[in-house]
mmCIF file of C-alpha atoms in Angstrom:
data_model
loop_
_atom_site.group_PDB
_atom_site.id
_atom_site.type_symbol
_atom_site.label_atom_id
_atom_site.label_comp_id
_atom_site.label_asym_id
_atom_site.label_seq_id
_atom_site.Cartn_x
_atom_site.Cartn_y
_atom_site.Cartn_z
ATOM 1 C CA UNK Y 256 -22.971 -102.992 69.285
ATOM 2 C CA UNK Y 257 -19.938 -101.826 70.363
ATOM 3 C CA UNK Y 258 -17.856 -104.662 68.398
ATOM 4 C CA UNK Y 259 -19.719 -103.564 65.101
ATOM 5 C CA UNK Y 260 -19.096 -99.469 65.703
ATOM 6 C CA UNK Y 261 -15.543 -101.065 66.332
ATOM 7 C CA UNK Y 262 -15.736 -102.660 63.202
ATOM 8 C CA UNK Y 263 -16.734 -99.435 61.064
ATOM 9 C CA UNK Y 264 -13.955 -97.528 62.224
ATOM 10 C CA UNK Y 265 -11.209 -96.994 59.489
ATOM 11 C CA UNK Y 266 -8.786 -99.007 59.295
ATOM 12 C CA UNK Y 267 -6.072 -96.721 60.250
ATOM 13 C CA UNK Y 268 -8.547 -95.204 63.281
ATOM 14 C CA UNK Y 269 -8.160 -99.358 64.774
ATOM 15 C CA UNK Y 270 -4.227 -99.584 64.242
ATOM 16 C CA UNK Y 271 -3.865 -96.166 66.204
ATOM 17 C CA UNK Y 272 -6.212 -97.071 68.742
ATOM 18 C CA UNK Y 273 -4.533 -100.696 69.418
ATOM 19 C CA UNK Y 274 -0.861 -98.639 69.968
ATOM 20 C CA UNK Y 275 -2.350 -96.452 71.909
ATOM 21 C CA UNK Y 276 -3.741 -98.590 74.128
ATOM 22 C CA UNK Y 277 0.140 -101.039 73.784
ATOM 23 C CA UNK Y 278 2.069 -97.523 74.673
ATOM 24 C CA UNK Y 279 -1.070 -96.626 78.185
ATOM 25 C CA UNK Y 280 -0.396 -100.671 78.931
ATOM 26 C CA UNK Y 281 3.903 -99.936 78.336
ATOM 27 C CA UNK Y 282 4.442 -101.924 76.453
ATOM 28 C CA UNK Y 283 6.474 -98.777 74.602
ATOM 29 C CA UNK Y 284 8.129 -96.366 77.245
ATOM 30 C CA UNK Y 285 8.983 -92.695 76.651
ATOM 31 C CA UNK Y 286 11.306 -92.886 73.531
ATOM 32 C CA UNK Y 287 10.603 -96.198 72.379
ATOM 33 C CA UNK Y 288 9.833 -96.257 68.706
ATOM 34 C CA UNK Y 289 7.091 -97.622 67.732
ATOM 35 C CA UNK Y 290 6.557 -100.252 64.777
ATOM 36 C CA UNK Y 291 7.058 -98.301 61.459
ATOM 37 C CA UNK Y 292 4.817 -98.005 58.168
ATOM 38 C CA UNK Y 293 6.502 -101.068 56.799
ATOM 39 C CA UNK Y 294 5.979 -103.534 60.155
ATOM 40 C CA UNK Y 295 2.500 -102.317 60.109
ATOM 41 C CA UNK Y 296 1.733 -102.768 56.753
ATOM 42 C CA UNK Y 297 3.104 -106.239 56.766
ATOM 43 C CA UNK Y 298 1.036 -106.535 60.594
ATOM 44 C CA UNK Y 299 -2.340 -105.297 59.674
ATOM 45 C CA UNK Y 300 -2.284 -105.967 55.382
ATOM 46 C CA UNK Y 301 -2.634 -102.587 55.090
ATOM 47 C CA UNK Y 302 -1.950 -99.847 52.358
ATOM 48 C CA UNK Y 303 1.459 -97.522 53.140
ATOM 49 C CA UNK Y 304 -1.224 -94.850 53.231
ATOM 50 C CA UNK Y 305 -3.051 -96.236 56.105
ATOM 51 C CA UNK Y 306 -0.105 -97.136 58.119
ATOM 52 C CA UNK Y 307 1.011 -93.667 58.039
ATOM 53 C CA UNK Y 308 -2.403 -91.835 58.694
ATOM 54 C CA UNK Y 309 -2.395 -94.522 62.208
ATOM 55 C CA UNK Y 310 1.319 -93.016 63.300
ATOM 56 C CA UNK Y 311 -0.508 -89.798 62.389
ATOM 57 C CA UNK Y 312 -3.334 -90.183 64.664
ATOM 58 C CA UNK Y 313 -0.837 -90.455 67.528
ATOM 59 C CA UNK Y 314 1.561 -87.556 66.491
ATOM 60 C CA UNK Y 315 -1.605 -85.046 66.602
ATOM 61 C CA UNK Y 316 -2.725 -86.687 70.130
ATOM 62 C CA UNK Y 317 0.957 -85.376 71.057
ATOM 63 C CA UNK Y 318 1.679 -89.491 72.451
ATOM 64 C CA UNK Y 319 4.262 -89.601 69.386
ATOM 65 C CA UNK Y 320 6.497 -87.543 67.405
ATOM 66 C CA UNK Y 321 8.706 -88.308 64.392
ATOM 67 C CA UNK Y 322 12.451 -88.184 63.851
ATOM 68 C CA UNK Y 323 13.329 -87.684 61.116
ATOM 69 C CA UNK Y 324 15.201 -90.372 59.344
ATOM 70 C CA UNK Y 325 14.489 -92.016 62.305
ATOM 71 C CA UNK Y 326 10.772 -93.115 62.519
ATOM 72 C CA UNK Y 327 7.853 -92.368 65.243
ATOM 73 C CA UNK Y 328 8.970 -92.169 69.220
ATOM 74 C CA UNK Y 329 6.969 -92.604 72.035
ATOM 75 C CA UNK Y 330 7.195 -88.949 73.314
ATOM 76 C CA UNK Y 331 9.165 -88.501 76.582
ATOM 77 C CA UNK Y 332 7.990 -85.337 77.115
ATOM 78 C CA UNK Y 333 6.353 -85.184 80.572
ATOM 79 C CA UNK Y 334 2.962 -82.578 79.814
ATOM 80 C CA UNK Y 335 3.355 -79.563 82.204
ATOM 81 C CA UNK Y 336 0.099 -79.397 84.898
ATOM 82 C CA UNK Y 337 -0.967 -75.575 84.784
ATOM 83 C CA UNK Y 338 -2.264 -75.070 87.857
ATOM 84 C CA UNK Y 339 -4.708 -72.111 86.962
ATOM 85 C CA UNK Y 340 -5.581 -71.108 89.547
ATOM 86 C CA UNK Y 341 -2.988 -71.444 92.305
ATOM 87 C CA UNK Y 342 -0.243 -70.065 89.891
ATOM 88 C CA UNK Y 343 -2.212 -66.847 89.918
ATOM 89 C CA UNK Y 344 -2.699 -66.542 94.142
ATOM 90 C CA UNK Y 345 -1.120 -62.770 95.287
ATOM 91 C CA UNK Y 346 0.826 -65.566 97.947
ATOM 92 C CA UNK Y 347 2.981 -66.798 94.827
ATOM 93 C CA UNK Y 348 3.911 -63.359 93.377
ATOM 94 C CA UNK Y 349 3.461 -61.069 96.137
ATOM 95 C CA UNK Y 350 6.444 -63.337 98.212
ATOM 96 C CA UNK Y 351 8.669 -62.868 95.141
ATOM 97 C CA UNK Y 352 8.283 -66.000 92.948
ATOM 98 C CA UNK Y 353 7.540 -66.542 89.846
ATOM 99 C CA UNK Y 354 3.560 -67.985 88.870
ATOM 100 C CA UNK Y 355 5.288 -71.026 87.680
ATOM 101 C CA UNK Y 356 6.929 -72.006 90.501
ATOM 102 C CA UNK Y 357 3.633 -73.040 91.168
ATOM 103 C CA UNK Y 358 3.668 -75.232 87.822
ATOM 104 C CA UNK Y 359 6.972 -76.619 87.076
ATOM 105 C CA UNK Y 360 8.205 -78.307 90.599
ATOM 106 C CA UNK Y 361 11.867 -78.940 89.761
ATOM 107 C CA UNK Y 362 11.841 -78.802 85.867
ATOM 108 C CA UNK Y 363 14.425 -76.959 84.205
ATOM 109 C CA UNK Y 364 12.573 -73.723 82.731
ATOM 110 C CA UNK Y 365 13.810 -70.930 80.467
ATOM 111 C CA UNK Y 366 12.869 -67.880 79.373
ATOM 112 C CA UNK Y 367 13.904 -66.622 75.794
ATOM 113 C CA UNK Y 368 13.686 -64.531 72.846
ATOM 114 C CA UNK Y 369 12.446 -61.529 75.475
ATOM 115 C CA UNK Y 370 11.937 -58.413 73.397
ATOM 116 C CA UNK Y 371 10.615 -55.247 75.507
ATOM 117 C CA UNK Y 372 9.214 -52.016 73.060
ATOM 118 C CA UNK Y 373 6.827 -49.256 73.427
ATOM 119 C CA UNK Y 374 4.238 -49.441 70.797
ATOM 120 C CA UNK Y 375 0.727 -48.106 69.663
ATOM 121 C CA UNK Y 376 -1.820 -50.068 71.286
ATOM 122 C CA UNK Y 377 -3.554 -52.547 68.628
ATOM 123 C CA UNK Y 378 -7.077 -51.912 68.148
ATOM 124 C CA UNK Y 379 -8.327 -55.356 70.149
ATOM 125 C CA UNK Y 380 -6.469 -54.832 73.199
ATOM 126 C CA UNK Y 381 -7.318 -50.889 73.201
ATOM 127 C CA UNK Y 382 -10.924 -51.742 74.306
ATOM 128 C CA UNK Y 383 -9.728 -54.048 77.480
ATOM 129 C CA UNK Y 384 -7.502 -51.746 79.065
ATOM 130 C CA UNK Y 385 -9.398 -48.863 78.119
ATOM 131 C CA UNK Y 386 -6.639 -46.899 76.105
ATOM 132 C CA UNK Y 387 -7.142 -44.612 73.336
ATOM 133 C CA UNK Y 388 -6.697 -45.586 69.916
ATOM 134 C CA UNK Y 389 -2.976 -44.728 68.716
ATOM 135 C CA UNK Y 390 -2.391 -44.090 72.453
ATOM 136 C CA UNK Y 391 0.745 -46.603 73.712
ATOM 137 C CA UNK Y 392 1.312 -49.922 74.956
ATOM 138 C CA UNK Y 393 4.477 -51.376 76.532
ATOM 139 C CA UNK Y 394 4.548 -55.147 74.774
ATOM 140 C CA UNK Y 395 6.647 -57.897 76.582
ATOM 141 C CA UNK Y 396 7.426 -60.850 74.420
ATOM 142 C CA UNK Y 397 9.047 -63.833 75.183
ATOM 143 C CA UNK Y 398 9.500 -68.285 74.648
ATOM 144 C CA UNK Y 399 9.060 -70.558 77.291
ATOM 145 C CA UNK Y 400 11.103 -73.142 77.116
ATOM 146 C CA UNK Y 401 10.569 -76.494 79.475
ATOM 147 C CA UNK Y 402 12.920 -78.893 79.407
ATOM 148 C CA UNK Y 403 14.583 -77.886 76.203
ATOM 149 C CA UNK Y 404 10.951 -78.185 74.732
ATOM 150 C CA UNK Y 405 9.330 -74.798 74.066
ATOM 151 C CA UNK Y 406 5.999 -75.158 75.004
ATOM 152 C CA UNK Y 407 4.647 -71.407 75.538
ATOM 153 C CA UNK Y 408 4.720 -67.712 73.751
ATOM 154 C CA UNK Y 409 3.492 -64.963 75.284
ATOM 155 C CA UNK Y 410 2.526 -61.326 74.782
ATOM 156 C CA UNK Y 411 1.976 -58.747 77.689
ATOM 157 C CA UNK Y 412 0.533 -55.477 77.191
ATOM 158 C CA UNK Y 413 0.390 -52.771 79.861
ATOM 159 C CA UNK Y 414 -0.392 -49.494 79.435
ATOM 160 C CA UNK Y 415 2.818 -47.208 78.691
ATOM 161 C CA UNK Y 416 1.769 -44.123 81.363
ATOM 162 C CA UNK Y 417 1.640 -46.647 84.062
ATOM 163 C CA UNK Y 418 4.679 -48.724 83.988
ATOM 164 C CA UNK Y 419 6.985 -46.049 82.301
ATOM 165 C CA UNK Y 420 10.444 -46.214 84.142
ATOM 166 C CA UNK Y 421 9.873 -49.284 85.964
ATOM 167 C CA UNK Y 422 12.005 -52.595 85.786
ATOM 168 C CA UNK Y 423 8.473 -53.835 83.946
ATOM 169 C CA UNK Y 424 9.605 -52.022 80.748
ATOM 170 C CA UNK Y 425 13.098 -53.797 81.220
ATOM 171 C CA UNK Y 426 13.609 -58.006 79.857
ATOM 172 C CA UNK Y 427 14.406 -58.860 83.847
ATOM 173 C CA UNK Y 428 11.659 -57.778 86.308
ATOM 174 C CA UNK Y 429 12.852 -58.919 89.111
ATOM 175 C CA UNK Y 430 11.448 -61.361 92.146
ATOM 176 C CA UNK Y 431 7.501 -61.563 91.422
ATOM 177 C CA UNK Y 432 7.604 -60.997 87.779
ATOM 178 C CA UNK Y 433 5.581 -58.688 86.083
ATOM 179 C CA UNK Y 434 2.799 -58.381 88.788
ATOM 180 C CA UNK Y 435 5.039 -58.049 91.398
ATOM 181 C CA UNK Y 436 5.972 -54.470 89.999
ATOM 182 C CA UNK Y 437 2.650 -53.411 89.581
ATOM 183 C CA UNK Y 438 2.332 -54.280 93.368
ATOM 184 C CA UNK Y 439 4.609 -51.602 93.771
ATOM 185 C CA UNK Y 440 3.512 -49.029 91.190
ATOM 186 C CA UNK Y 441 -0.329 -49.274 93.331
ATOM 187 C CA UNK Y 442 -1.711 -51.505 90.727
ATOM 188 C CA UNK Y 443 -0.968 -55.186 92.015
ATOM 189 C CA UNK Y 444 -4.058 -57.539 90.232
ATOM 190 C CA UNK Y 445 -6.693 -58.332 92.713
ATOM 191 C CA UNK Y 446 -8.938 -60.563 90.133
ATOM 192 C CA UNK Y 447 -8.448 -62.408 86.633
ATOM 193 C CA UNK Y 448 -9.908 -63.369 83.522
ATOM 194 C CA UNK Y 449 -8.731 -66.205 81.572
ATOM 195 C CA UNK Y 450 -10.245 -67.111 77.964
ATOM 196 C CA UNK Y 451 -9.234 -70.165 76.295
ATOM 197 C CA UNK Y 452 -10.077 -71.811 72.904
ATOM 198 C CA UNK Y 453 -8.060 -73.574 70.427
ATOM 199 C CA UNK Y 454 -6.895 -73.673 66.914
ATOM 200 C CA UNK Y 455 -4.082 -74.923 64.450
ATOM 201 C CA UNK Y 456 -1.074 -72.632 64.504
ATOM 202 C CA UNK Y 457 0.700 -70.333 61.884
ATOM 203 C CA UNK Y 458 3.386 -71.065 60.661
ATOM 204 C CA UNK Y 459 5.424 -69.183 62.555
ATOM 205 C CA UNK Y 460 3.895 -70.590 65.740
ATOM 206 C CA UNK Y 461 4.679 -74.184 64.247
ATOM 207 C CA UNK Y 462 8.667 -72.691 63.870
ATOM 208 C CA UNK Y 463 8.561 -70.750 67.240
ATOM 209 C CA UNK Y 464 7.320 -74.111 69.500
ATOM 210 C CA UNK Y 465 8.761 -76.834 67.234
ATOM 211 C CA UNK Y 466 5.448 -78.421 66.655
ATOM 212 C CA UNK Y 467 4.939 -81.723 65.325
ATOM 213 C CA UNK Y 468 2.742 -81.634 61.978
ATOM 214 C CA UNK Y 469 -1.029 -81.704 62.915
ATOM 215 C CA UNK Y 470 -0.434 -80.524 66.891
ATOM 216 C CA UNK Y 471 -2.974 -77.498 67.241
ATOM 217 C CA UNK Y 472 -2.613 -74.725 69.779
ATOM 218 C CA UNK Y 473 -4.097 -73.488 73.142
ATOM 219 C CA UNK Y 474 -5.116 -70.129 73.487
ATOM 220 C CA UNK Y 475 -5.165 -68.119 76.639
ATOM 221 C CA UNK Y 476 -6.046 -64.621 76.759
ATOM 222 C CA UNK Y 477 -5.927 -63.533 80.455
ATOM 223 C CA UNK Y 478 -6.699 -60.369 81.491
ATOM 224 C CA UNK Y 479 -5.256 -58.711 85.400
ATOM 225 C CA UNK Y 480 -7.557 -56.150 87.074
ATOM 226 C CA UNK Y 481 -6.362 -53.926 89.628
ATOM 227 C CA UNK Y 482 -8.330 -52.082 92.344
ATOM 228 C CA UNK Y 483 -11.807 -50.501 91.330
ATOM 229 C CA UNK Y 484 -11.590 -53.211 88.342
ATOM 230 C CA UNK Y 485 -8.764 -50.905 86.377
ATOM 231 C CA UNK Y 486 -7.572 -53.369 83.726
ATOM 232 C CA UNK Y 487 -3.563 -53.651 83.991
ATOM 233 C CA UNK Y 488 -2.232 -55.862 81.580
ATOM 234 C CA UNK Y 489 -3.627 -58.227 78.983
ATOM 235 C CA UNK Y 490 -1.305 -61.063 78.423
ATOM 236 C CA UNK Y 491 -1.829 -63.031 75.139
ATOM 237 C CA UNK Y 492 -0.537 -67.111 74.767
ATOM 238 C CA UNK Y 493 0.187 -69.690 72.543
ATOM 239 C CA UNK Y 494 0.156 -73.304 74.233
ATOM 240 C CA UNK Y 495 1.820 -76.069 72.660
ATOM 241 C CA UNK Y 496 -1.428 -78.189 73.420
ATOM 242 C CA UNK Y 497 0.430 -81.418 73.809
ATOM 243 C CA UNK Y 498 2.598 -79.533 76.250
ATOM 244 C CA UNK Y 499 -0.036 -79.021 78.649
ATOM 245 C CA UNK Y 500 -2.884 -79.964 80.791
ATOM 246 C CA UNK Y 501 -5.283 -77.273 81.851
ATOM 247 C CA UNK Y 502 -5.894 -77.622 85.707
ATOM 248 C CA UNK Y 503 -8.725 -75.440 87.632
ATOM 249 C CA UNK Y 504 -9.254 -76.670 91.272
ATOM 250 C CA UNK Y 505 -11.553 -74.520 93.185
ATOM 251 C CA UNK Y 506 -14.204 -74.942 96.079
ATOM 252 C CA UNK Y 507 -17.969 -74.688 95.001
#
């Protein structure tokens, strides 16, 4: 049975799945490029058409990306772990490092494109941290960049009254990051809630993370509570999805 459901695949479905499994097996490292529409037309008698649609298949699975003029690498990109959990213990940010310490071992990461305003709260996050519509928001934007691959954006809001005047409403934060401050302004986060689901991106999101065509998006929406379950800051990102794997390790 299996052999015929093998069988009915498309054609393209069968060439993708046989470099798949020739890339798991190395036969192609990281950066190797792989055979090219016209080696696999010739290979499997297949149309142009199909040949491209099986690189496809491995570009949107985020095991490929092309260059152009170049043809279809093996990507070399090693996925970042994100330790869900662990990244978010008060022992990581209340000692003074940053949550993805816990995440990046020792990868080269950067921070970019940080852009710090006041603004009116928008009418989805009003609800969640319980501000009044028009009232204000201090937004925290930035890139993550791993590697010299950006693989994250993210959007903080906090309410305005509450971090006003801190280093919070200033592009460097200091030892412990954003929750580190709120430690000290009596609002460190003693719980979490994280949200995820997934789409394709914009087309600014496809710009901003240098996405290969087809690679969709991870979204996070995680939301810090402080003391007496005060929300604190909703924090809004955009995965590259072929950037990451999604770790939770917990005890039952």
């Amino acid at each position: 049975m299996a052999t015929e459901g093998a069988k009915r695949q498309p054609k393209y479905q069968r060439i993708a799945d046989a470099l798949r499994d020739a890339v798991q097996a190395g036969r192609y490292g990281p950066g190797d490029r792989l055979p090219g529409e016209n080696d696999l037309m010739a290979e499997h008698d297949v149309a142009r058409m199909t040949a491209r649609q099986a690189l496809g298949v491995l570009q949107n699975e985020g095991i490929a990306e092309s260059r152009k003029g170049a043809g279809v690498f093996v990507r070399s990109f090693r996925p970042l772990r994100r330790q869900g959990i662990e990244r978010l213990t008060r022992s990581q940010w209340g000692e003074g490092r940053s949550i993805w310490e816990a995440d990046t071992e020792d990868r080269t990461l950067v921070v970019d494109k940080v852009r710090v305003t006041e603004e009116p709260v928008p009418d989805r996050i009003a609800g969640v941290l319980g501000i009044e519509p028009g009232g204000a928001v201090c937004v925290r934007r930035r890139r993550f960049v791993l590697d010299g691959k950006p693989i994250l954006l993210a959007t903080s809001y906090l309410p305005a009254s509450l971090v006003a005047g801190s280093a919070i409403t200033r592009e460097d934060t200091g030892p412990g990051g954003t929750y580190g401050r709120l430690a000290e302004l009596g609002a460190g986060p003693v719980r979490f809630r994280e949200e995820i689901r997934s789409r394709m991106p914009s087309k600014a999101e496809t710009a901003e993370l240098e996405l290969s065509a087809g690679t969709p998006v991870m979204l996070i929406c995680r939301t810090a509570f402080a003391d007496g379950g005060r929300p604190v800051e909703v924090n809004e990102m955009t995965l590259d999805s072929a950037s990451y794997i999604l770790e939770y390790d917990f005890d039952a």
